[in-house]
Amino acid sequence: MAAPRPGRAVRGSSTGRPLMAALDLFGRRWNLRIIWELRHGPVGFRALQERCDNMSSSVLRQRLTELLDATLVEQQPDTTYALTELGHGARRALGPLVRWSAEWAATLSAADPEDVPQGF
Amino acid sequence: MAAPRPGRAVRGSSTGRPLMAALDLFGRRWNLRIIWELRHGPVGFRALQERCDNMSSSVLRQRLTELLDATLVEQQPDTTYALTELGHGARRALGPLVRWSAEWAATLSAADPEDVPQGF
DNA sequence: CTCAGCGCTTCGATTTCCGAAGCACTTGGA
DNA sequence: TCCAAGTGCTTCGGAAATCGAAGCGCTGAG
């Protein structure tokens, strides 16, 4: 399947509305994680794979292709991958989600004695 | 697979860190969309299915089970589904992503003459 | 007593994802 | 110069997630 982009029919929506394209893109496994792991600068293929809990290299390549096509990620001359301006924007848009996840953890651990660790 | 929750080992991360649980939960197909479609109040099963481009009912049920377990969604006495307080928090955390997707569309359509529609 | 609509389940087909293996290439010593 | 180690990336068979059509049991309206 082609990478989701606004203006393009995507999985689950034929309208091409930008939000639907975004929801499709981010609803694909590992895409959110990849953007998160690139937040601090360029990372090489194998290093990125390690940061993503050793996800499958075939899927990593596929996701990177999609993110390149969506212009959220670009490949540097030294072949490492980095967020574009747009990619950094997406990363910033994820900030509230990070904060929310902490709130989520706090709420659940208050209602439920499961062992919830610290940090993100 | 069990629904992702902070404190629980999830797909792609054994640490149980809240953010990783969130990235797993939202990285499953349709979950972002379901939360989005519930933003305006309770919706019944079949209506929700329609709003999600007639997604498979079996998967919808599975997702709802996960979201119920994660306490992002609750089922009303009349069997409709609605966001919990936590769910509304997640929905608000998605706000920046919505705004970003518009920016994304604008950037792509400026660089590229693909036909990008209006709205979200 | 229909009948339509509802929430939800089942199940076979399709798509996606996984993961181990390995290829081509570069770098850094010996 | 040769070799070992690391890199980016591909291939491919098996496992898992998703799809979608069909239908079951229930409820309220006519």
PDB file of C-alpha atoms (C1' of nucleotides) in Angstrom:
ATOM      1  CA  MET A   1       0.000   0.000   0.000  1.00  0.00           C
ATOM      2  CA  ALA A   2       1.163   3.492  -0.804  1.00  0.00           C
ATOM      3  CA  ALA A   3       2.244   5.745   2.004  1.00  0.00           C
ATOM      4  CA  PRO A   4      -0.554   7.924   3.356  1.00  0.00           C
ATOM      5  CA  ARG A   5      -0.440  11.543   2.342  1.00  0.00           C
ATOM      6  CA  PRO A   6      -3.071  14.228   2.412  1.00  0.00           C
ATOM      7  CA  GLY A   7      -4.949  14.304  -0.852  1.00  0.00           C
ATOM      8  CA  ARG A   8      -4.439  10.633  -1.403  1.00  0.00           C
ATOM      9  CA  ALA A   9      -6.960   7.904  -0.695  1.00  0.00           C
ATOM     10  CA  VAL A  10      -5.761   6.042   2.363  1.00  0.00           C
ATOM     11  CA  ARG A  11      -6.763   2.970   4.290  1.00  0.00           C
ATOM     12  CA  GLY A  12     -10.096   3.654   5.896  1.00  0.00           C
ATOM     13  CA  SER A  13     -10.923   6.851   4.045  1.00  0.00           C
ATOM     14  CA  SER A  14     -11.349   7.671   0.406  1.00  0.00           C
ATOM     15  CA  THR A  15     -11.650  11.405   0.945  1.00  0.00           C
ATOM     16  CA  GLY A  16      -7.964  12.156   1.327  1.00  0.00           C
ATOM     17  CA  ARG A  17      -8.665  14.516   4.199  1.00  0.00           C
ATOM     18  CA  PRO A  18      -5.352  15.362   5.859  1.00  0.00           C
ATOM     19  CA  LEU A  19      -6.384  14.158   9.297  1.00  0.00           C
ATOM     20  CA  MET A  20      -7.434  10.804   7.909  1.00  0.00           C
ATOM     21  CA  ALA A  21      -4.123  10.469   6.132  1.00  0.00           C
ATOM     22  CA  ALA A  22      -2.377  11.311   9.395  1.00  0.00           C
ATOM     23  CA  LEU A  23      -4.459   8.821  11.359  1.00  0.00           C
ATOM     24  CA  ASP A  24      -3.627   6.142   8.824  1.00  0.00           C
ATOM     25  CA  LEU A  25       0.063   6.990   8.819  1.00  0.00           C
ATOM     26  CA  PHE A  26       0.356   7.076  12.595  1.00  0.00           C
ATOM     27  CA  GLY A  27      -1.923   4.082  12.997  1.00  0.00           C
ATOM     28  CA  ARG A  28       0.637   1.911  11.249  1.00  0.00           C
ATOM     29  CA  ARG A  29       2.770   0.043  13.632  1.00  0.00           C
ATOM     30  CA  TRP A  30       6.131   1.628  14.555  1.00  0.00           C
ATOM     31  CA  ASN A  31       5.599   4.953  12.809  1.00  0.00           C
ATOM     32  CA  LEU A  32       4.907   6.859  16.018  1.00  0.00           C
ATOM     33  CA  ARG A  33       7.830   5.125  17.639  1.00  0.00           C
ATOM     34  CA  ILE A  34      10.232   5.909  14.807  1.00  0.00           C
ATOM     35  CA  ILE A  35       9.425   9.597  14.941  1.00  0.00           C
ATOM     36  CA  TRP A  36       9.874   9.524  18.671  1.00  0.00           C
ATOM     37  CA  GLU A  37      13.265   7.835  18.416  1.00  0.00           C
ATOM     38  CA  LEU A  38      14.501  10.347  15.861  1.00  0.00           C
ATOM     39  CA  ARG A  39      13.694  13.306  18.107  1.00  0.00           C
ATOM     40  CA  HIS A  40      17.317  13.915  19.138  1.00  0.00           C
ATOM     41  CA  GLY A  41      18.899  13.886  15.711  1.00  0.00           C
ATOM     42  CA  PRO A  42      20.006  11.610  12.890  1.00  0.00           C
ATOM     43  CA  VAL A  43      20.212   7.895  13.524  1.00  0.00           C
ATOM     44  CA  GLY A  44      21.525   5.141  11.284  1.00  0.00           C
ATOM     45  CA  PHE A  45      19.473   2.218  10.098  1.00  0.00           C
ATOM     46  CA  ARG A  46      20.760  -0.431  12.450  1.00  0.00           C
ATOM     47  CA  ALA A  47      20.909   1.912  15.426  1.00  0.00           C
ATOM     48  CA  LEU A  48      17.333   2.953  14.774  1.00  0.00           C
ATOM     49  CA  GLN A  49      16.329  -0.672  14.622  1.00  0.00           C
ATOM     50  CA  GLU A  50      17.903  -1.263  18.037  1.00  0.00           C
ATOM     51  CA  ARG A  51      16.159   1.739  19.556  1.00  0.00           C
ATOM     52  CA  CYS A  52      12.856   0.350  18.322  1.00  0.00           C
ATOM     53  CA  ASP A  53      13.275  -2.846  20.319  1.00  0.00           C
ATOM     54  CA  ASN A  54      14.899  -4.611  17.378  1.00  0.00           C
ATOM     55  CA  MET A  55      11.885  -4.326  15.164  1.00  0.00           C
ATOM     56  CA  SER A  56      12.017  -6.235  11.930  1.00  0.00           C
ATOM     57  CA  SER A  57      14.439  -4.678   9.466  1.00  0.00           C
ATOM     58  CA  SER A  58      12.086  -5.331   6.576  1.00  0.00           C
ATOM     59  CA  VAL A  59       9.300  -3.398   8.262  1.00  0.00           C
ATOM     60  CA  LEU A  60      11.681  -0.655   9.333  1.00  0.00           C
ATOM     61  CA  ARG A  61      12.718  -0.171   5.749  1.00  0.00           C
ATOM     62  CA  GLN A  62       9.099  -0.111   4.659  1.00  0.00           C
ATOM     63  CA  ARG A  63       8.198   2.476   7.299  1.00  0.00           C
ATOM     64  CA  LEU A  64      11.167   4.634   6.421  1.00  0.00           C
ATOM     65  CA  THR A  65      10.120   4.554   2.793  1.00  0.00           C
ATOM     66  CA  GLU A  66       6.663   5.751   3.801  1.00  0.00           C
ATOM     67  CA  LEU A  67       8.033   8.472   6.052  1.00  0.00           C
ATOM     68  CA  LEU A  68      10.428   9.604   3.341  1.00  0.00           C
ATOM     69  CA  ASP A  69       7.565   9.765   0.883  1.00  0.00           C
ATOM     70  CA  ALA A  70       5.513  11.731   3.390  1.00  0.00           C
ATOM     71  CA  THR A  71       8.502  14.059   3.822  1.00  0.00           C
ATOM     72  CA  LEU A  72       8.551  13.593   7.573  1.00  0.00           C
ATOM     73  CA  VAL A  73      11.983  12.006   7.394  1.00  0.00           C
ATOM     74  CA  GLU A  74      14.964  12.614   5.153  1.00  0.00           C
ATOM     75  CA  GLN A  75      18.105  10.684   4.553  1.00  0.00           C
ATOM     76  CA  GLN A  76      21.387  12.512   5.112  1.00  0.00           C
ATOM     77  CA  PRO A  77      24.399  12.251   2.794  1.00  0.00           C
ATOM     78  CA  ASP A  78      25.957   9.843   5.292  1.00  0.00           C
ATOM     79  CA  THR A  79      22.814   7.653   4.946  1.00  0.00           C
ATOM     80  CA  THR A  80      21.536   8.330   8.461  1.00  0.00           C
ATOM     81  CA  TYR A  81      17.878   9.237   8.894  1.00  0.00           C
ATOM     82  CA  ALA A  82      16.631  12.471  10.391  1.00  0.00           C
ATOM     83  CA  LEU A  83      13.367  14.323  10.888  1.00  0.00           C
ATOM     84  CA  THR A  84      12.563  17.083   8.427  1.00  0.00           C
ATOM     85  CA  GLU A  85      11.030  20.354   9.588  1.00  0.00           C
ATOM     86  CA  LEU A  86       7.658  18.771   9.033  1.00  0.00           C
ATOM     87  CA  GLY A  87       8.771  15.720  10.969  1.00  0.00           C
ATOM     88  CA  HIS A  88       9.839  17.857  13.888  1.00  0.00           C
ATOM     89  CA  GLY A  89       6.442  19.478  13.771  1.00  0.00           C
ATOM     90  CA  ALA A  90       4.824  16.074  14.032  1.00  0.00           C
ATOM     91  CA  ARG A  91       7.136  15.225  16.901  1.00  0.00           C
ATOM     92  CA  ARG A  92       6.098  18.394  18.720  1.00  0.00           C
ATOM     93  CA  ALA A  93       2.476  17.534  18.042  1.00  0.00           C
ATOM     94  CA  LEU A  94       3.137  14.324  19.910  1.00  0.00           C
ATOM     95  CA  GLY A  95       4.196  16.205  23.032  1.00  0.00           C
ATOM     96  CA  PRO A  96       0.728  16.368  24.601  1.00  0.00           C
ATOM     97  CA  LEU A  97       0.366  12.659  23.992  1.00  0.00           C
ATOM     98  CA  VAL A  98       3.516  12.034  25.986  1.00  0.00           C
ATOM     99  CA  ARG A  99       2.203  14.127  28.848  1.00  0.00           C
ATOM    100  CA  TRP A 100      -1.149  12.428  28.614  1.00  0.00           C
ATOM    101  CA  SER A 101       0.446   8.991  28.846  1.00  0.00           C
ATOM    102  CA  ALA A 102       1.963   9.976  32.188  1.00  0.00           C
ATOM    103  CA  GLU A 103      -1.447  11.074  33.402  1.00  0.00           C
ATOM    104  CA  TRP A 104      -2.874   7.820  32.140  1.00  0.00           C
ATOM    105  CA  ALA A 105      -0.297   5.837  34.089  1.00  0.00           C
ATOM    106  CA  ALA A 106      -0.963   7.845  37.228  1.00  0.00           C
ATOM    107  CA  THR A 107      -4.709   7.348  36.980  1.00  0.00           C
ATOM    108  CA  LEU A 108      -4.443   3.639  36.404  1.00  0.00           C
ATOM    109  CA  SER A 109      -1.943   3.053  39.173  1.00  0.00           C
ATOM    110  CA  ALA A 110      -4.137   4.959  41.602  1.00  0.00           C
ATOM    111  CA  ALA A 111      -7.131   2.806  40.757  1.00  0.00           C
ATOM    112  CA  ASP A 112      -5.191  -0.385  40.388  1.00  0.00           C
ATOM    113  CA  PRO A 113      -2.095  -1.689  42.171  1.00  0.00           C
ATOM    114  CA  GLU A 114      -0.295  -2.848  39.035  1.00  0.00           C
ATOM    115  CA  ASP A 115       3.359  -1.972  39.110  1.00  0.00           C
ATOM    116  CA  VAL A 116       3.751   1.090  36.937  1.00  0.00           C
ATOM    117  CA  PRO A 117       7.334   2.197  36.306  1.00  0.00           C
ATOM    118  CA  GLN A 118       8.688   5.741  36.173  1.00  0.00           C
ATOM    119  CA  GLY A 119       9.667   7.833  33.175  1.00  0.00           C
ATOM    120  CA  PHE A 120       8.150   7.838  29.747  1.00  0.00           C
TER     121      PHE A 120
ATOM    122  CA  MET B   1      -2.703  -9.809  22.709  1.00  0.00           C
ATOM    123  CA  ALA B   2      -3.666  -7.985  25.854  1.00  0.00           C
ATOM    124  CA  ALA B   3      -4.572  -4.334  25.606  1.00  0.00           C
ATOM    125  CA  PRO B   4      -1.612  -2.046  26.213  1.00  0.00           C
ATOM    126  CA  ARG B   5      -1.558  -0.321  29.569  1.00  0.00           C
ATOM    127  CA  PRO B   6       1.228   1.421  31.401  1.00  0.00           C
ATOM    128  CA  GLY B   7       3.000  -1.058  33.641  1.00  0.00           C
ATOM    129  CA  ARG B   8       2.314  -3.867  31.298  1.00  0.00           C
ATOM    130  CA  ALA B   9       4.727  -5.322  28.777  1.00  0.00           C
ATOM    131  CA  VAL B  10       3.508  -4.318  25.347  1.00  0.00           C
ATOM    132  CA  ARG B  11       4.353  -5.068  21.777  1.00  0.00           C
ATOM    133  CA  GLY B  12       7.753  -3.616  21.077  1.00  0.00           C
ATOM    134  CA  SER B  13       8.716  -2.808  24.645  1.00  0.00           C
ATOM    135  CA  SER B  14       9.118  -4.914  27.735  1.00  0.00           C
ATOM    136  CA  THR B  15       9.618  -1.990  30.072  1.00  0.00           C
ATOM    137  CA  GLY B  16       5.999  -1.035  30.517  1.00  0.00           C
ATOM    138  CA  ARG B  17       6.844   2.644  30.302  1.00  0.00           C
ATOM    139  CA  PRO B  18       3.633   4.601  29.843  1.00  0.00           C
ATOM    140  CA  LEU B  19       4.663   6.230  26.595  1.00  0.00           C
ATOM    141  CA  MET B  20       5.523   2.876  25.055  1.00  0.00           C
ATOM    142  CA  ALA B  21       2.152   1.518  26.102  1.00  0.00           C
ATOM    143  CA  ALA B  22       0.533   4.566  24.534  1.00  0.00           C
ATOM    144  CA  LEU B  23       2.526   4.202  21.331  1.00  0.00           C
ATOM    145  CA  ASP B  24       1.489   0.573  21.113  1.00  0.00           C
ATOM    146  CA  LEU B  25      -2.157   1.338  21.811  1.00  0.00           C
ATOM    147  CA  PHE B  26      -2.341   4.179  19.316  1.00  0.00           C
ATOM    148  CA  GLY B  27      -0.208   2.293  16.810  1.00  0.00           C
ATOM    149  CA  ARG B  28      -2.938  -0.309  16.457  1.00  0.00           C
ATOM    150  CA  ARG B  29      -5.119   0.288  13.508  1.00  0.00           C
ATOM    151  CA  TRP B  30      -8.360   2.244  14.112  1.00  0.00           C
ATOM    152  CA  ASN B  31      -7.698   3.187  17.723  1.00  0.00           C
ATOM    153  CA  LEU B  32      -6.821   6.799  16.944  1.00  0.00           C
ATOM    154  CA  ARG B  33      -9.797   6.996  14.639  1.00  0.00           C
ATOM    155  CA  ILE B  34     -12.222   5.559  17.175  1.00  0.00           C
ATOM    156  CA  ILE B  35     -11.213   8.104  19.789  1.00  0.00           C
ATOM    157  CA  TRP B  36     -11.582  10.824  17.208  1.00  0.00           C
ATOM    158  CA  GLU B  37     -15.058   9.665  16.200  1.00  0.00           C
ATOM    159  CA  LEU B  38     -16.231   9.561  19.808  1.00  0.00           C
ATOM    160  CA  ARG B  39     -15.215  13.172  20.438  1.00  0.00           C
ATOM    161  CA  HIS B  40     -18.770  14.517  20.272  1.00  0.00           C
ATOM    162  CA  GLY B  41     -20.460  12.071  22.602  1.00  0.00           C
ATOM    163  CA  PRO B  42     -21.728   8.516  22.855  1.00  0.00           C
ATOM    164  CA  VAL B  43     -22.107   6.473  19.697  1.00  0.00           C
ATOM    165  CA  GLY B  44     -23.604   3.017  19.212  1.00  0.00           C
ATOM    166  CA  PHE B  45     -21.734   0.066  17.807  1.00  0.00           C
ATOM    167  CA  ARG B  46     -23.077   0.071  14.298  1.00  0.00           C
ATOM    168  CA  ALA B  47     -23.048   3.855  14.013  1.00  0.00           C
ATOM    169  CA  LEU B  48     -19.449   3.881  15.156  1.00  0.00           C
ATOM    170  CA  GLN B  49     -18.619   1.288  12.573  1.00  0.00           C
ATOM    171  CA  GLU B  50     -20.118   3.468   9.865  1.00  0.00           C
ATOM    172  CA  ARG B  51     -18.205   6.521  11.007  1.00  0.00           C
ATOM    173  CA  CYS B  52     -15.017   4.518  10.767  1.00  0.00           C
ATOM    174  CA  ASP B  53     -15.553   3.829   7.078  1.00  0.00           C
ATOM    175  CA  ASN B  54     -17.316   0.563   7.787  1.00  0.00           C
ATOM    176  CA  MET B  55     -14.341  -1.013   9.442  1.00  0.00           C
ATOM    177  CA  SER B  56     -14.632  -4.691  10.212  1.00  0.00           C
ATOM    178  CA  SER B  57     -17.031  -5.322  13.081  1.00  0.00           C
ATOM    179  CA  SER B  58     -14.791  -7.990  14.532  1.00  0.00           C
ATOM    180  CA  VAL B  59     -11.880  -5.593  14.759  1.00  0.00           C
ATOM    181  CA  LEU B  60     -14.122  -2.834  16.087  1.00  0.00           C
ATOM    182  CA  ARG B  61     -15.219  -5.083  18.888  1.00  0.00           C
ATOM    183  CA  GLN B  62     -11.634  -6.028  19.634  1.00  0.00           C
ATOM    184  CA  ARG B  63     -10.551  -2.382  19.710  1.00  0.00           C
ATOM    185  CA  LEU B  64     -13.428  -1.406  21.951  1.00  0.00           C
ATOM    186  CA  THR B  65     -12.475  -4.175  24.336  1.00  0.00           C
ATOM    187  CA  GLU B  66      -8.948  -2.825  24.461  1.00  0.00           C
ATOM    188  CA  LEU B  67     -10.108   0.740  24.958  1.00  0.00           C
ATOM    189  CA  LEU B  68     -12.513  -0.350  27.682  1.00  0.00           C
ATOM    190  CA  ASP B  69      -9.708  -2.194  29.419  1.00  0.00           C
ATOM    191  CA  ALA B  70      -7.485   0.845  29.093  1.00  0.00           C
ATOM    192  CA  THR B  71     -10.340   2.920  30.579  1.00  0.00           C
ATOM    193  CA  LEU B  72     -10.325   5.345  27.685  1.00  0.00           C
ATOM    194  CA  VAL B  73     -13.827   4.324  26.725  1.00  0.00           C
ATOM    195  CA  GLU B  74     -16.827   3.256  28.740  1.00  0.00           C
ATOM    196  CA  GLN B  75     -20.088   1.653  27.801  1.00  0.00           C
ATOM    197  CA  GLN B  76     -23.261   3.456  28.824  1.00  0.00           C
ATOM    198  CA  PRO B  77     -26.332   1.734  30.276  1.00  0.00           C
ATOM    199  CA  ASP B  78     -27.950   2.018  26.828  1.00  0.00           C
ATOM    200  CA  THR B  79     -24.906   0.145  25.397  1.00  0.00           C
ATOM    201  CA  THR B  80     -23.519   3.128  23.485  1.00  0.00           C
ATOM    202  CA  TYR B  81     -19.821   3.866  23.773  1.00  0.00           C
ATOM    203  CA  ALA B  82     -18.371   7.090  25.119  1.00  0.00           C
ATOM    204  CA  LEU B  83     -15.009   8.524  26.082  1.00  0.00           C
ATOM    205  CA  THR B  84     -14.127   8.538  29.762  1.00  0.00           C
ATOM    206  CA  GLU B  85     -12.413  11.526  31.348  1.00  0.00           C
ATOM    207  CA  LEU B  86      -9.128   9.873  30.468  1.00  0.00           C
ATOM    208  CA  GLY B  87     -10.354   9.290  26.962  1.00  0.00           C
ATOM    209  CA  HIS B  88     -11.250  12.923  26.565  1.00  0.00           C
ATOM    210  CA  GLY B  89      -7.764  13.765  27.763  1.00  0.00           C
ATOM    211  CA  ALA B  90      -6.328  11.571  25.040  1.00  0.00           C
ATOM    212  CA  ARG B  91      -8.600  13.220  22.528  1.00  0.00           C
ATOM    213  CA  ARG B  92      -7.373  16.652  23.604  1.00  0.00           C
ATOM    214  CA  ALA B  93      -3.812  15.383  23.329  1.00  0.00           C
ATOM    215  CA  LEU B  94      -4.613  14.643  19.697  1.00  0.00           C
ATOM    216  CA  GLY B  95      -5.500  18.265  19.026  1.00  0.00           C
ATOM    217  CA  PRO B  96      -2.013  19.349  18.014  1.00  0.00           C
ATOM    218  CA  LEU B  97      -1.839  16.383  15.685  1.00  0.00           C
ATOM    219  CA  VAL B  98      -4.968  17.590  13.925  1.00  0.00           C
ATOM    220  CA  ARG B  99      -3.495  21.046  13.507  1.00  0.00           C
ATOM    221  CA  TRP B 100      -0.234  19.541  12.339  1.00  0.00           C
ATOM    222  CA  SER B 101      -1.993  17.469   9.693  1.00  0.00           C
ATOM    223  CA  ALA B 102      -3.377  20.665   8.176  1.00  0.00           C
ATOM    224  CA  GLU B 103       0.105  22.119   8.095  1.00  0.00           C
ATOM    225  CA  TRP B 104       1.327  18.900   6.524  1.00  0.00           C
ATOM    226  CA  ALA B 105      -1.292  19.123   3.798  1.00  0.00           C
ATOM    227  CA  ALA B 106      -0.449  22.745   3.129  1.00  0.00           C
ATOM    228  CA  THR B 107       3.258  22.054   2.862  1.00  0.00           C
ATOM    229  CA  LEU B 108       2.785  19.113   0.541  1.00  0.00           C
ATOM    230  CA  SER B 109       0.321  20.868  -1.724  1.00  0.00           C
ATOM    231  CA  ALA B 110       2.658  23.845  -2.006  1.00  0.00           C
ATOM    232  CA  ALA B 111       5.540  21.635  -3.079  1.00  0.00           C
ATOM    233  CA  ASP B 112       3.448  19.282  -5.120  1.00  0.00           C
ATOM    234  CA  PRO B 113       0.379  19.816  -7.307  1.00  0.00           C
ATOM    235  CA  GLU B 114      -1.555  16.829  -5.950  1.00  0.00           C
ATOM    236  CA  ASP B 115      -5.161  17.670  -5.264  1.00  0.00           C
ATOM    237  CA  VAL B 116      -5.463  18.198  -1.553  1.00  0.00           C
ATOM    238  CA  PRO B 117      -8.993  18.704  -0.243  1.00  0.00           C
ATOM    239  CA  GLN B 118     -10.145  21.044   2.491  1.00  0.00           C
ATOM    240  CA  GLY B 119     -11.140  20.307   6.047  1.00  0.00           C
ATOM    241  CA  PHE B 120      -9.738  17.674   8.352  1.00  0.00           C
TER     242      PHE B 120
ATOM    243  C1'  DC C   1     -46.674 -11.926  15.366  1.00  0.00           C
ATOM    244  C1'  DT C   2     -43.767  -9.815  12.002  1.00  0.00           C
ATOM    245  C1'  DC C   3     -40.056  -7.006  10.951  1.00  0.00           C
ATOM    246  C1'  DA C   4     -36.364  -3.885  11.138  1.00  0.00           C
ATOM    247  C1'  DG C   5     -32.604  -2.422  13.675  1.00  0.00           C
ATOM    248  C1'  DC C   6     -29.415  -3.324  17.188  1.00  0.00           C
ATOM    249  C1'  DG C   7     -24.890  -5.316  19.515  1.00  0.00           C
ATOM    250  C1'  DC C   8     -21.994  -8.727  18.713  1.00  0.00           C
ATOM    251  C1'  DT C   9     -19.753 -13.384  17.074  1.00  0.00           C
ATOM    252  C1'  DT C  10     -17.842 -16.656  13.788  1.00  0.00           C
ATOM    253  C1'  DC C  11     -14.800 -17.966  10.280  1.00  0.00           C
ATOM    254  C1'  DG C  12     -12.255 -18.328   5.911  1.00  0.00           C
ATOM    255  C1'  DA C  13      -9.575 -15.145   2.922  1.00  0.00           C
ATOM    256  C1'  DT C  14      -6.322 -11.474   2.593  1.00  0.00           C
ATOM    257  C1'  DT C  15      -2.900  -8.369   4.209  1.00  0.00           C
ATOM    258  C1'  DT C  16       0.565  -7.134   7.280  1.00  0.00           C
ATOM    259  C1'  DC C  17       4.247  -8.158  10.248  1.00  0.00           C
ATOM    260  C1'  DC C  18       7.984 -10.861  11.938  1.00  0.00           C
ATOM    261  C1'  DG C  19      12.727 -12.560  12.082  1.00  0.00           C
ATOM    262  C1'  DA C  20      16.521 -15.103  10.615  1.00  0.00           C
ATOM    263  C1'  DA C  21      19.613 -15.220   6.933  1.00  0.00           C
ATOM    264  C1'  DG C  22      22.553 -13.179   3.948  1.00  0.00           C
ATOM    265  C1'  DC C  23      24.407  -9.828   0.160  1.00  0.00           C
ATOM    266  C1'  DA C  24      27.150  -5.722  -1.204  1.00  0.00           C
ATOM    267  C1'  DC C  25      29.830  -2.221   0.562  1.00  0.00           C
ATOM    268  C1'  DT C  26      32.941   0.452   3.721  1.00  0.00           C
ATOM    269  C1'  DT C  27      36.283   0.937   7.411  1.00  0.00           C
ATOM    270  C1'  DG C  28      40.120  -0.266  10.218  1.00  0.00           C
ATOM    271  C1'  DG C  29      43.643  -2.810  11.563  1.00  0.00           C
ATOM    272  C1'  DA C  30      47.506  -6.613  10.923  1.00  0.00           C
TER     273       DA C  30
ATOM    274  C1'  DT D   1      46.922  -6.783   0.876  1.00  0.00           C
ATOM    275  C1'  DC D   2      43.875  -9.385   3.151  1.00  0.00           C
ATOM    276  C1'  DC D   3      40.604 -10.082   6.624  1.00  0.00           C
ATOM    277  C1'  DA D   4      37.284  -9.130  10.232  1.00  0.00           C
ATOM    278  C1'  DA D   5      33.674  -6.333  11.708  1.00  0.00           C
ATOM    279  C1'  DG D   6      30.087  -3.090  10.979  1.00  0.00           C
ATOM    280  C1'  DT D   7      26.832  -0.905   7.913  1.00  0.00           C
ATOM    281  C1'  DG D   8      22.444  -0.360   4.927  1.00  0.00           C
ATOM    282  C1'  DC D   9      19.298  -3.094   3.014  1.00  0.00           C
ATOM    283  C1'  DT D  10      16.789  -7.308   0.710  1.00  0.00           C
ATOM    284  C1'  DT D  11      14.662 -11.848   0.577  1.00  0.00           C
ATOM    285  C1'  DC D  12      11.409 -15.147   1.987  1.00  0.00           C
ATOM    286  C1'  DG D  13       8.711 -18.534   4.670  1.00  0.00           C
ATOM    287  C1'  DG D  14       5.918 -18.551   8.689  1.00  0.00           C
ATOM    288  C1'  DA D  15       2.987 -16.124  12.198  1.00  0.00           C
ATOM    289  C1'  DA D  16      -0.215 -12.765  13.413  1.00  0.00           C
ATOM    290  C1'  DA D  17      -3.451  -9.011  12.522  1.00  0.00           C
ATOM    291  C1'  DT D  18      -7.108  -7.479   9.709  1.00  0.00           C
ATOM    292  C1'  DC D  19     -10.964  -7.934   6.643  1.00  0.00           C
ATOM    293  C1'  DG D  20     -15.741  -8.751   5.385  1.00  0.00           C
ATOM    294  C1'  DA D  21     -19.732 -11.307   4.665  1.00  0.00           C
ATOM    295  C1'  DA D  22     -22.923 -13.996   7.120  1.00  0.00           C
ATOM    296  C1'  DG D  23     -25.800 -14.646  10.718  1.00  0.00           C
ATOM    297  C1'  DC D  24     -27.441 -15.154  15.863  1.00  0.00           C
ATOM    298  C1'  DG D  25     -30.149 -13.357  19.780  1.00  0.00           C
ATOM    299  C1'  DC D  26     -32.503  -9.451  21.471  1.00  0.00           C
ATOM    300  C1'  DT D  27     -35.614  -5.289  21.532  1.00  0.00           C
ATOM    301  C1'  DG D  28     -39.048  -1.945  20.166  1.00  0.00           C
ATOM    302  C1'  DA D  29     -42.455  -0.423  16.701  1.00  0.00           C
ATOM    303  C1'  DG D  30     -46.313  -1.462  14.024  1.00  0.00           C
TER     304       DG D  30
END
